[in-house]
Amino acid sequence: MTAATVHVGLPGRAYDIIIGRDVLAEAGTRIAAMGGRKHVAIITDANVAALHLEALQHTLAQAGLTSEALTLPAGEKTKGWPCLEQSVEWLLSQKVERGDVVVAFGGGVIGDLAGFAAAILRRGVRFVQVPTSLLAQVDSSVGGKTGINSVQGKNLIGAFHQPSLVLADTALLDTLSDRDFLSGYGEVVKYGLLGDAAFFDWLEVEGPKIAKGDAAARVRAVERSCQMKADIVMRDEKEAGDRALLNLGHTFCHALEAATGYDADRLVHGEGVAIGCALAFEVSARSGLCSQEDPSRVRAHLRDMGMKVDLADIPGDLPDADALIDLMGQDKKVTDGTINFIMARAIGDAFVTADIDLDVVRRVLRDALDVKG
Ligand code: GLY
């Protein structure tokens, strides 16, 4: 099967996203072609290293590149100051120079952390994203947001630093658990909902095939998602406007993640995004912005895919609607105390607005919490 290429045409920082089954095998030749020393530093996590590091190092060796890997613990805790310090000091010990290439080999945590380490090392070295989770392939590896979490909140410390290449090998998705795969699928659905009704129509039909592992459908889903993200990032790299559309469902999601104490047993990010998208459409419908059928269609598709859709699907207690709205107010997308909502006029037509009646949001959350009981 041929690989798909999405080009991110940012002036002076342009790069390709190569998407396909087994494109990992091309990592050696593609990275060798980038120049720099013939030594590559890889940052990865223990889960990915156990499954795929040998394959990555093999392709690098075949292209005449030596490599060394720093293997960090898997999980969100890795995305903090201690592992950032460890990564930067390790890269320096590997004698990584300005012209060299660092490889981020993992999911969103590793991509964000290694990308940030590359951004600050010697005031910026090039890095290649080799995302291994669906969420990283369709969202976090593209667009140059890098960073770590603070005790005060997620992603509060970071930099925009575009990768020089993204290699999204969809064969790597075969080793994900169903839950991790579906969590990433929440971000795929988000693209259809925010800007491409025809893509959402296609997902309604092909979604089950994508979940079962259909190779062509998976490449198509990742390619369309990356193309949409690339188009938005080219219009608004630093999130002064349109890039905020990528946060559809995220204000609700961030409140739910905080309310569940970032406990992955209760809720993972992509699940929160899916529930958040359903809530955003419900608020849009009750605010008279979109038709009543739209939230029903969103919910039906998520339900068909076996995903979490409702607050009732989150195990354990949740705080009341007012407390959830307070948590939404702590989101970093708040400006001057006003929550910026991503709402929808229809499936495929999202927009940013601060003009939402919080009473409608409160009623939607109360109804959802009542169902939870
Ligand atoms: N994940 C949202 C963004 O990259 O802007």
mmCIF file with all atom_site columns, N, CA and C in Angstrom, residues 37 39-42 67-70 87-97 100 122:
data_model
loop_
_atom_site.group_PDB
_atom_site.id
_atom_site.type_symbol
_atom_site.label_atom_id
_atom_site.label_alt_id
_atom_site.label_comp_id
_atom_site.label_asym_id
_atom_site.label_entity_id
_atom_site.label_seq_id
_atom_site.pdbx_PDB_ins_code
_atom_site.Cartn_x
_atom_site.Cartn_y
_atom_site.Cartn_z
_atom_site.occupancy
_atom_site.B_iso_or_equiv
_atom_site.pdbx_formal_charge
_atom_site.auth_seq_id
_atom_site.auth_comp_id
_atom_site.auth_asym_id
_atom_site.auth_atom_id
_atom_site.pdbx_PDB_model_num
ATOM 1  N N  . ARG A 1 37  ? 24.907 14.694 12.134 1.00 0.00 ? 37  ARG A N  1
ATOM 2  C CA . ARG A 1 37  ? 25.832 13.591 12.431 1.00 0.00 ? 37  ARG A CA 1
ATOM 3  C C  . ARG A 1 37  ? 25.148 12.264 12.166 1.00 0.00 ? 37  ARG A C  1
ATOM 4  N N  . HIS A 1 39  ? 24.513 9.975  14.001 1.00 0.00 ? 39  HIS A N  1
ATOM 5  C CA . HIS A 1 39  ? 24.108 9.410  15.284 1.00 0.00 ? 39  HIS A CA 1
ATOM 6  C C  . HIS A 1 39  ? 22.776 10.051 15.702 1.00 0.00 ? 39  HIS A C  1
ATOM 7  N N  . VAL A 1 40  ? 21.830 9.211  16.043 1.00 0.00 ? 40  VAL A N  1
ATOM 8  C CA . VAL A 1 40  ? 20.488 9.709  16.340 1.00 0.00 ? 40  VAL A CA 1
ATOM 9  C C  . VAL A 1 40  ? 20.144 9.405  17.800 1.00 0.00 ? 40  VAL A C  1
ATOM 10 N N  . ALA A 1 41  ? 19.621 10.418 18.499 1.00 0.00 ? 41  ALA A N  1
ATOM 11 C CA . ALA A 1 41  ? 19.172 10.227 19.882 1.00 0.00 ? 41  ALA A CA 1
ATOM 12 C C  . ALA A 1 41  ? 17.656 10.033 19.873 1.00 0.00 ? 41  ALA A C  1
ATOM 13 N N  . ILE A 1 42  ? 17.220 8.954  20.507 1.00 0.00 ? 42  ILE A N  1
ATOM 14 C CA . ILE A 1 42  ? 15.788 8.618  20.522 1.00 0.00 ? 42  ILE A CA 1
ATOM 15 C C  . ILE A 1 42  ? 15.272 8.764  21.947 1.00 0.00 ? 42  ILE A C  1
ATOM 16 N N  . SER A 1 67  ? 22.476 4.739  16.866 1.00 0.00 ? 67  SER A N  1
ATOM 17 C CA . SER A 1 67  ? 21.437 5.379  17.682 1.00 0.00 ? 67  SER A CA 1
ATOM 18 C C  . SER A 1 67  ? 21.549 4.927  19.121 1.00 0.00 ? 67  SER A C  1
ATOM 19 N N  . GLU A 1 68  ? 21.051 5.770  19.993 1.00 0.00 ? 68  GLU A N  1
ATOM 20 C CA . GLU A 1 68  ? 21.010 5.484  21.430 1.00 0.00 ? 68  GLU A CA 1
ATOM 21 C C  . GLU A 1 68  ? 19.624 5.922  21.894 1.00 0.00 ? 68  GLU A C  1
ATOM 22 N N  . ALA A 1 69  ? 19.028 5.170  22.820 1.00 0.00 ? 69  ALA A N  1
ATOM 23 C CA . ALA A 1 69  ? 17.679 5.550  23.259 1.00 0.00 ? 69  ALA A CA 1
ATOM 24 C C  . ALA A 1 69  ? 17.644 5.833  24.755 1.00 0.00 ? 69  ALA A C  1
ATOM 25 N N  . LEU A 1 70  ? 16.891 6.872  25.115 1.00 0.00 ? 70  LEU A N  1
ATOM 26 C CA . LEU A 1 70  ? 16.546 7.113  26.514 1.00 0.00 ? 70  LEU A CA 1
ATOM 27 C C  . LEU A 1 70  ? 15.128 6.596  26.702 1.00 0.00 ? 70  LEU A C  1
ATOM 28 N N  . SER A 1 87  ? 15.924 14.319 30.233 1.00 0.00 ? 87  SER A N  1
ATOM 29 C CA . SER A 1 87  ? 16.027 14.225 28.767 1.00 0.00 ? 87  SER A CA 1
ATOM 30 C C  . SER A 1 87  ? 17.061 15.201 28.222 1.00 0.00 ? 87  SER A C  1
ATOM 31 N N  . VAL A 1 88  ? 17.003 16.449 28.701 1.00 0.00 ? 88  VAL A N  1
ATOM 32 C CA . VAL A 1 88  ? 17.922 17.463 28.173 1.00 0.00 ? 88  VAL A CA 1
ATOM 33 C C  . VAL A 1 88  ? 19.365 17.102 28.544 1.00 0.00 ? 88  VAL A C  1
ATOM 34 N N  . GLU A 1 89  ? 19.584 16.695 29.800 1.00 0.00 ? 89  GLU A N  1
ATOM 35 C CA . GLU A 1 89  ? 20.951 16.324 30.212 1.00 0.00 ? 89  GLU A CA 1
ATOM 36 C C  . GLU A 1 89  ? 21.441 15.114 29.422 1.00 0.00 ? 89  GLU A C  1
ATOM 37 N N  . TRP A 1 90  ? 20.515 14.172 29.176 1.00 0.00 ? 90  TRP A N  1
ATOM 38 C CA . TRP A 1 90  ? 20.903 12.979 28.405 1.00 0.00 ? 90  TRP A CA 1
ATOM 39 C C  . TRP A 1 90  ? 21.256 13.364 26.968 1.00 0.00 ? 90  TRP A C  1
ATOM 40 N N  . LEU A 1 91  ? 20.455 14.261 26.362 1.00 0.00 ? 91  LEU A N  1
ATOM 41 C CA . LEU A 1 91  ? 20.755 14.690 24.987 1.00 0.00 ? 91  LEU A CA 1
ATOM 42 C C  . LEU A 1 91  ? 22.118 15.374 24.929 1.00 0.00 ? 91  LEU A C  1
ATOM 43 N N  . LEU A 1 92  ? 22.419 16.172 25.960 1.00 0.00 ? 92  LEU A N  1
ATOM 44 C CA . LEU A 1 92  ? 23.740 16.821 25.992 1.00 0.00 ? 92  LEU A CA 1
ATOM 45 C C  . LEU A 1 92  ? 24.840 15.762 26.133 1.00 0.00 ? 92  LEU A C  1
ATOM 46 N N  . SER A 1 93  ? 24.575 14.749 26.968 1.00 0.00 ? 93  SER A N  1
ATOM 47 C CA . SER A 1 93  ? 25.582 13.692 27.147 1.00 0.00 ? 93  SER A CA 1
ATOM 48 C C  . SER A 1 93  ? 25.768 12.901 25.848 1.00 0.00 ? 93  SER A C  1
ATOM 49 N N  . GLN A 1 94  ? 24.734 12.890 25.015 1.00 0.00 ? 94  GLN A N  1
ATOM 50 C CA . GLN A 1 94  ? 24.842 12.240 23.694 1.00 0.00 ? 94  GLN A CA 1
ATOM 51 C C  . GLN A 1 94  ? 25.514 13.158 22.676 1.00 0.00 ? 94  GLN A C  1
ATOM 52 N N  . LYS A 1 95  ? 25.904 14.334 23.156 1.00 0.00 ? 95  LYS A N  1
ATOM 53 C CA . LYS A 1 95  ? 26.604 15.330 22.319 1.00 0.00 ? 95  LYS A CA 1
ATOM 54 C C  . LYS A 1 95  ? 25.767 15.757 21.119 1.00 0.00 ? 95  LYS A C  1
ATOM 55 N N  . VAL A 1 96  ? 24.464 15.873 21.333 1.00 0.00 ? 96  VAL A N  1
ATOM 56 C CA . VAL A 1 96  ? 23.590 16.326 20.248 1.00 0.00 ? 96  VAL A CA 1
ATOM 57 C C  . VAL A 1 96  ? 23.929 17.776 19.920 1.00 0.00 ? 96  VAL A C  1
ATOM 58 N N  . GLU A 1 97  ? 24.186 18.018 18.629 1.00 0.00 ? 97  GLU A N  1
ATOM 59 C CA . GLU A 1 97  ? 24.574 19.353 18.168 1.00 0.00 ? 97  GLU A CA 1
ATOM 60 C C  . GLU A 1 97  ? 23.415 20.014 17.439 1.00 0.00 ? 97  GLU A C  1
ATOM 61 N N  . ASP A 1 100 ? 21.851 18.231 14.450 1.00 0.00 ? 100 ASP A N  1
ATOM 62 C CA . ASP A 1 100 ? 21.431 16.833 14.635 1.00 0.00 ? 100 ASP A CA 1
ATOM 63 C C  . ASP A 1 100 ? 19.914 16.686 14.727 1.00 0.00 ? 100 ASP A C  1
ATOM 64 N N  . ARG A 1 122 ? 20.207 23.721 23.216 1.00 0.00 ? 122 ARG A N  1
ATOM 65 C CA . ARG A 1 122 ? 21.031 24.584 22.356 1.00 0.00 ? 122 ARG A CA 1
ATOM 66 C C  . ARG A 1 122 ? 20.154 25.570 21.576 1.00 0.00 ? 122 ARG A C  1
#
